[in-house]
mmCIF file of C-alpha atoms in Angstrom:
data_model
loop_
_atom_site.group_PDB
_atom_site.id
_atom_site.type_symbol
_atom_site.label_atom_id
_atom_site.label_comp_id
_atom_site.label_asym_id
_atom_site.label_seq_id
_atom_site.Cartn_x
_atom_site.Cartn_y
_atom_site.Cartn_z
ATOM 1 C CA UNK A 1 -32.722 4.928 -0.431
ATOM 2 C CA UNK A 2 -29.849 5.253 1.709
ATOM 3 C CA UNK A 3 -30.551 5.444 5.774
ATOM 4 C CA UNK A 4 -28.393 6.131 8.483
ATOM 5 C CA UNK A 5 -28.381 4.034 11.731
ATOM 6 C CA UNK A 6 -27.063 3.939 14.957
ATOM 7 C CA UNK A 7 -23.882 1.382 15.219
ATOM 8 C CA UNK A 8 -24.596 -1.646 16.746
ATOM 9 C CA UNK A 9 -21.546 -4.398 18.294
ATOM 10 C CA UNK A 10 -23.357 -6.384 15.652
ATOM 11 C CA UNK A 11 -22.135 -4.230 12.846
ATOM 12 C CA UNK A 12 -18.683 -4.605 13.978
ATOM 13 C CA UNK A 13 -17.286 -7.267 12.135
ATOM 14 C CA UNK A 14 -19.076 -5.852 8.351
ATOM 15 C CA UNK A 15 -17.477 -2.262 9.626
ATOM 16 C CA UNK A 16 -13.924 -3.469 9.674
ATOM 17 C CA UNK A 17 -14.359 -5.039 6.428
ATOM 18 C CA UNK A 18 -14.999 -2.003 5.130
ATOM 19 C CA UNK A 19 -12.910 0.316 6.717
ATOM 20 C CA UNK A 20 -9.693 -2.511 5.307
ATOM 21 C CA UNK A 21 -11.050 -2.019 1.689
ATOM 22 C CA UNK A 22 -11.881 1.436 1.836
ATOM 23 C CA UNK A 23 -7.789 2.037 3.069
ATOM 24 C CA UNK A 24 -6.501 -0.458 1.339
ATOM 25 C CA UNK A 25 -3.732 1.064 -0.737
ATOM 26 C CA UNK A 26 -3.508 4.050 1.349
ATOM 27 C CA UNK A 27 -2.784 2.828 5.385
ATOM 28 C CA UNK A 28 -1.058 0.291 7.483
ATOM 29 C CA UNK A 29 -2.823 -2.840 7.602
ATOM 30 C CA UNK A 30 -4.949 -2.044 11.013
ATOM 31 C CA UNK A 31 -5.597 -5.314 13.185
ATOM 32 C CA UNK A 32 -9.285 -6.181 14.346
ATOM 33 C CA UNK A 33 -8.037 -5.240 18.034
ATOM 34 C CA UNK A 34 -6.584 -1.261 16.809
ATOM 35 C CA UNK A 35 -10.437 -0.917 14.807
ATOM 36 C CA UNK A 36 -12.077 -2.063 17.804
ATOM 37 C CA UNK A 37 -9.840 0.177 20.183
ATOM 38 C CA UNK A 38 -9.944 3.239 17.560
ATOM 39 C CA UNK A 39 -13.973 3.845 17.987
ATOM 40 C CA UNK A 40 -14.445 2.836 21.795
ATOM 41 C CA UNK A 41 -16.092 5.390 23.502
ATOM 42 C CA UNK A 42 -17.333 7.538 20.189
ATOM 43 C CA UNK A 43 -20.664 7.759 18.955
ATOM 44 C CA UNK A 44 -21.009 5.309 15.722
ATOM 45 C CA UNK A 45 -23.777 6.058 12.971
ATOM 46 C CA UNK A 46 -23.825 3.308 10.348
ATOM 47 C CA UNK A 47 -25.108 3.930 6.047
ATOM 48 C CA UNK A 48 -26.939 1.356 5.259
ATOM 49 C CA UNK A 49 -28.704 0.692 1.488
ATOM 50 C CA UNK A 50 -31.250 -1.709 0.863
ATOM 51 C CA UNK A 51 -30.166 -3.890 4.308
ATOM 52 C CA UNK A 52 -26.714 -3.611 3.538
ATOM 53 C CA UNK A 53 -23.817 -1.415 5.776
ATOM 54 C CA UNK A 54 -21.925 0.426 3.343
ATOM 55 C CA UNK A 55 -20.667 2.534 5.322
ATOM 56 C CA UNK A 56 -20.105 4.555 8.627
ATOM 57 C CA UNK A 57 -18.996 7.442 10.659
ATOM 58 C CA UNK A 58 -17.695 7.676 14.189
ATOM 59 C CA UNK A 59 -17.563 10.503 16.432
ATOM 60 C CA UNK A 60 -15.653 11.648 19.601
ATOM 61 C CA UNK A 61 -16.487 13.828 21.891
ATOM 62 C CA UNK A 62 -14.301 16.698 22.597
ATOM 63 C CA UNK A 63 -13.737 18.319 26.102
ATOM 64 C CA UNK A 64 -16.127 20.850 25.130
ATOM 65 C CA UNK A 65 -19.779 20.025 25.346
ATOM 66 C CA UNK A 66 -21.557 19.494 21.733
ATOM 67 C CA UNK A 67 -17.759 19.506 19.977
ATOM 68 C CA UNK A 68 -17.255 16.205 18.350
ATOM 69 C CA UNK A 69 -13.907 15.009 15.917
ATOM 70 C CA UNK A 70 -14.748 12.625 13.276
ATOM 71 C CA UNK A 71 -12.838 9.524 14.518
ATOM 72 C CA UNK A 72 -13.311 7.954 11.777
ATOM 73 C CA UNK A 73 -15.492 7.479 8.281
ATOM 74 C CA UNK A 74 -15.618 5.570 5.856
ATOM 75 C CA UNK A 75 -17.617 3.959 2.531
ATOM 76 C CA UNK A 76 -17.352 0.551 0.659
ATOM 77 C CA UNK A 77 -15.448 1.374 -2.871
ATOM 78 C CA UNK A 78 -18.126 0.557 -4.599
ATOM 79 C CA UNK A 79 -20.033 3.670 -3.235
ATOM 80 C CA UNK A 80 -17.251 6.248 -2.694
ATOM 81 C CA UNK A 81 -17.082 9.806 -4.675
ATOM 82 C CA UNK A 82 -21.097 9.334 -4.922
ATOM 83 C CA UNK A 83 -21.535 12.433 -2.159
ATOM 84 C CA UNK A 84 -21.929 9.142 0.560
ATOM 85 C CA UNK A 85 -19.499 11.227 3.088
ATOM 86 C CA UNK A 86 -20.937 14.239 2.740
ATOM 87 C CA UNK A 87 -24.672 13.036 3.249
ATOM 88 C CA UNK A 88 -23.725 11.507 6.223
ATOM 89 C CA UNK A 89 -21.913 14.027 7.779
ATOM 90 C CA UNK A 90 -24.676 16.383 6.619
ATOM 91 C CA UNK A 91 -27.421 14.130 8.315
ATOM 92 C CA UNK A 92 -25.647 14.536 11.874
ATOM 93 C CA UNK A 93 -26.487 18.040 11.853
ATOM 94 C CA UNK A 94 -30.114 17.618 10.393
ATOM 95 C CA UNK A 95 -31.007 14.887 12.805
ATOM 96 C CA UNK A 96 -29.962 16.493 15.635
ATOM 97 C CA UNK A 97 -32.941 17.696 17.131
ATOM 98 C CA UNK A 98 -31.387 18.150 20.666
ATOM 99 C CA UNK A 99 -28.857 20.127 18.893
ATOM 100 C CA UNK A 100 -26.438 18.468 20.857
ATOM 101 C CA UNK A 101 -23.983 18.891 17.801
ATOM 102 C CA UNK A 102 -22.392 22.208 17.852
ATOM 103 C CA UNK A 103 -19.182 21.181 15.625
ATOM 104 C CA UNK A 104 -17.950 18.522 14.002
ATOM 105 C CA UNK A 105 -14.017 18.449 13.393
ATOM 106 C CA UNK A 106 -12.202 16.566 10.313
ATOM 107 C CA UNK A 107 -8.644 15.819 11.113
ATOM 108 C CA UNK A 108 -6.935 16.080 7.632
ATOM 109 C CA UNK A 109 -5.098 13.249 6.537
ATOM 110 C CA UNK A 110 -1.554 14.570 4.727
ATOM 111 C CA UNK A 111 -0.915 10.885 3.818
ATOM 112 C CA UNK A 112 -3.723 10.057 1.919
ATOM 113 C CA UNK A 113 -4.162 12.603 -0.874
ATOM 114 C CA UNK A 114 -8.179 11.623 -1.922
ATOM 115 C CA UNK A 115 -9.008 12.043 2.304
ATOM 116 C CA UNK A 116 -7.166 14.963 2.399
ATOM 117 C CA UNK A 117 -9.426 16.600 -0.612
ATOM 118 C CA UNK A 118 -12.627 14.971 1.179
ATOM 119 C CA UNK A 119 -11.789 16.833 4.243
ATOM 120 C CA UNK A 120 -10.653 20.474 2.630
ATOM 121 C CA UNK A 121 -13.799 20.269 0.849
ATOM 122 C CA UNK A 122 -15.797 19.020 3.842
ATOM 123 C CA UNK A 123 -14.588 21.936 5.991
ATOM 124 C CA UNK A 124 -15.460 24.437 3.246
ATOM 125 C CA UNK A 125 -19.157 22.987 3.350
ATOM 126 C CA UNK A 126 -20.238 22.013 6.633
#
């Protein structure tokens, strides 16, 4: 069973792994230093599946209180176009028992053609 998890410096160095394979084909080659600058100050929730990250999402806040833009998210290859994105997405909202989350923005990606379907569809769901 899959559980979501809040991001720990620990994760860090299995995140950017990741994040490299998940892009590879489709991005710039981003250095250790541009990952770790690209999610400071956002909130990071990390998929994990029987003890191992596969996965995570990373929000920013927005001027406007409970407004958040996905910074960034991302799955292993291994587990992509399983419904990973959408669960965790999805599982913001649910867990939110503060109901600090009013909206959650995707920033469509017009270079990568498979993120740019995630999103459209995202936006039509959530």
């Amino acid at each position: 069973m899959f559980e979501v998890k809040n991001y720990v410096e620990s994760d860090f160095k299995s995140l950017f792994n990741i994040h490299r394979n998940a892009f590879r084909s489709y991005s710039k080659k981003e250095s250790l230093d541009d990952f770790k600058k690209s999610i400071e100050n956002t909130v990071g929730k990390v998929l994990v599946l029987q003890n191992e990250i596969i996965g995570a999402i990373f929000l920013e806040a927005k001027d406007i209180e409970g407004e958040f833009k996905v910074k960034k998210l991302f799955i292993t290859p291994k587990y992509q176009n399983k419904g990973l994105g959408y669960f965790i997405l999805t599982h913001l909202k649910e867990e939110d028992e503060d109901e600090a989350i009013k909206s959650i923005e995707l920033e469509i990606s017009e270079e990568n053609l498979k993120t740019k379907k995630f999103c459209e569809k995202m936006l039509k769901e959530i």
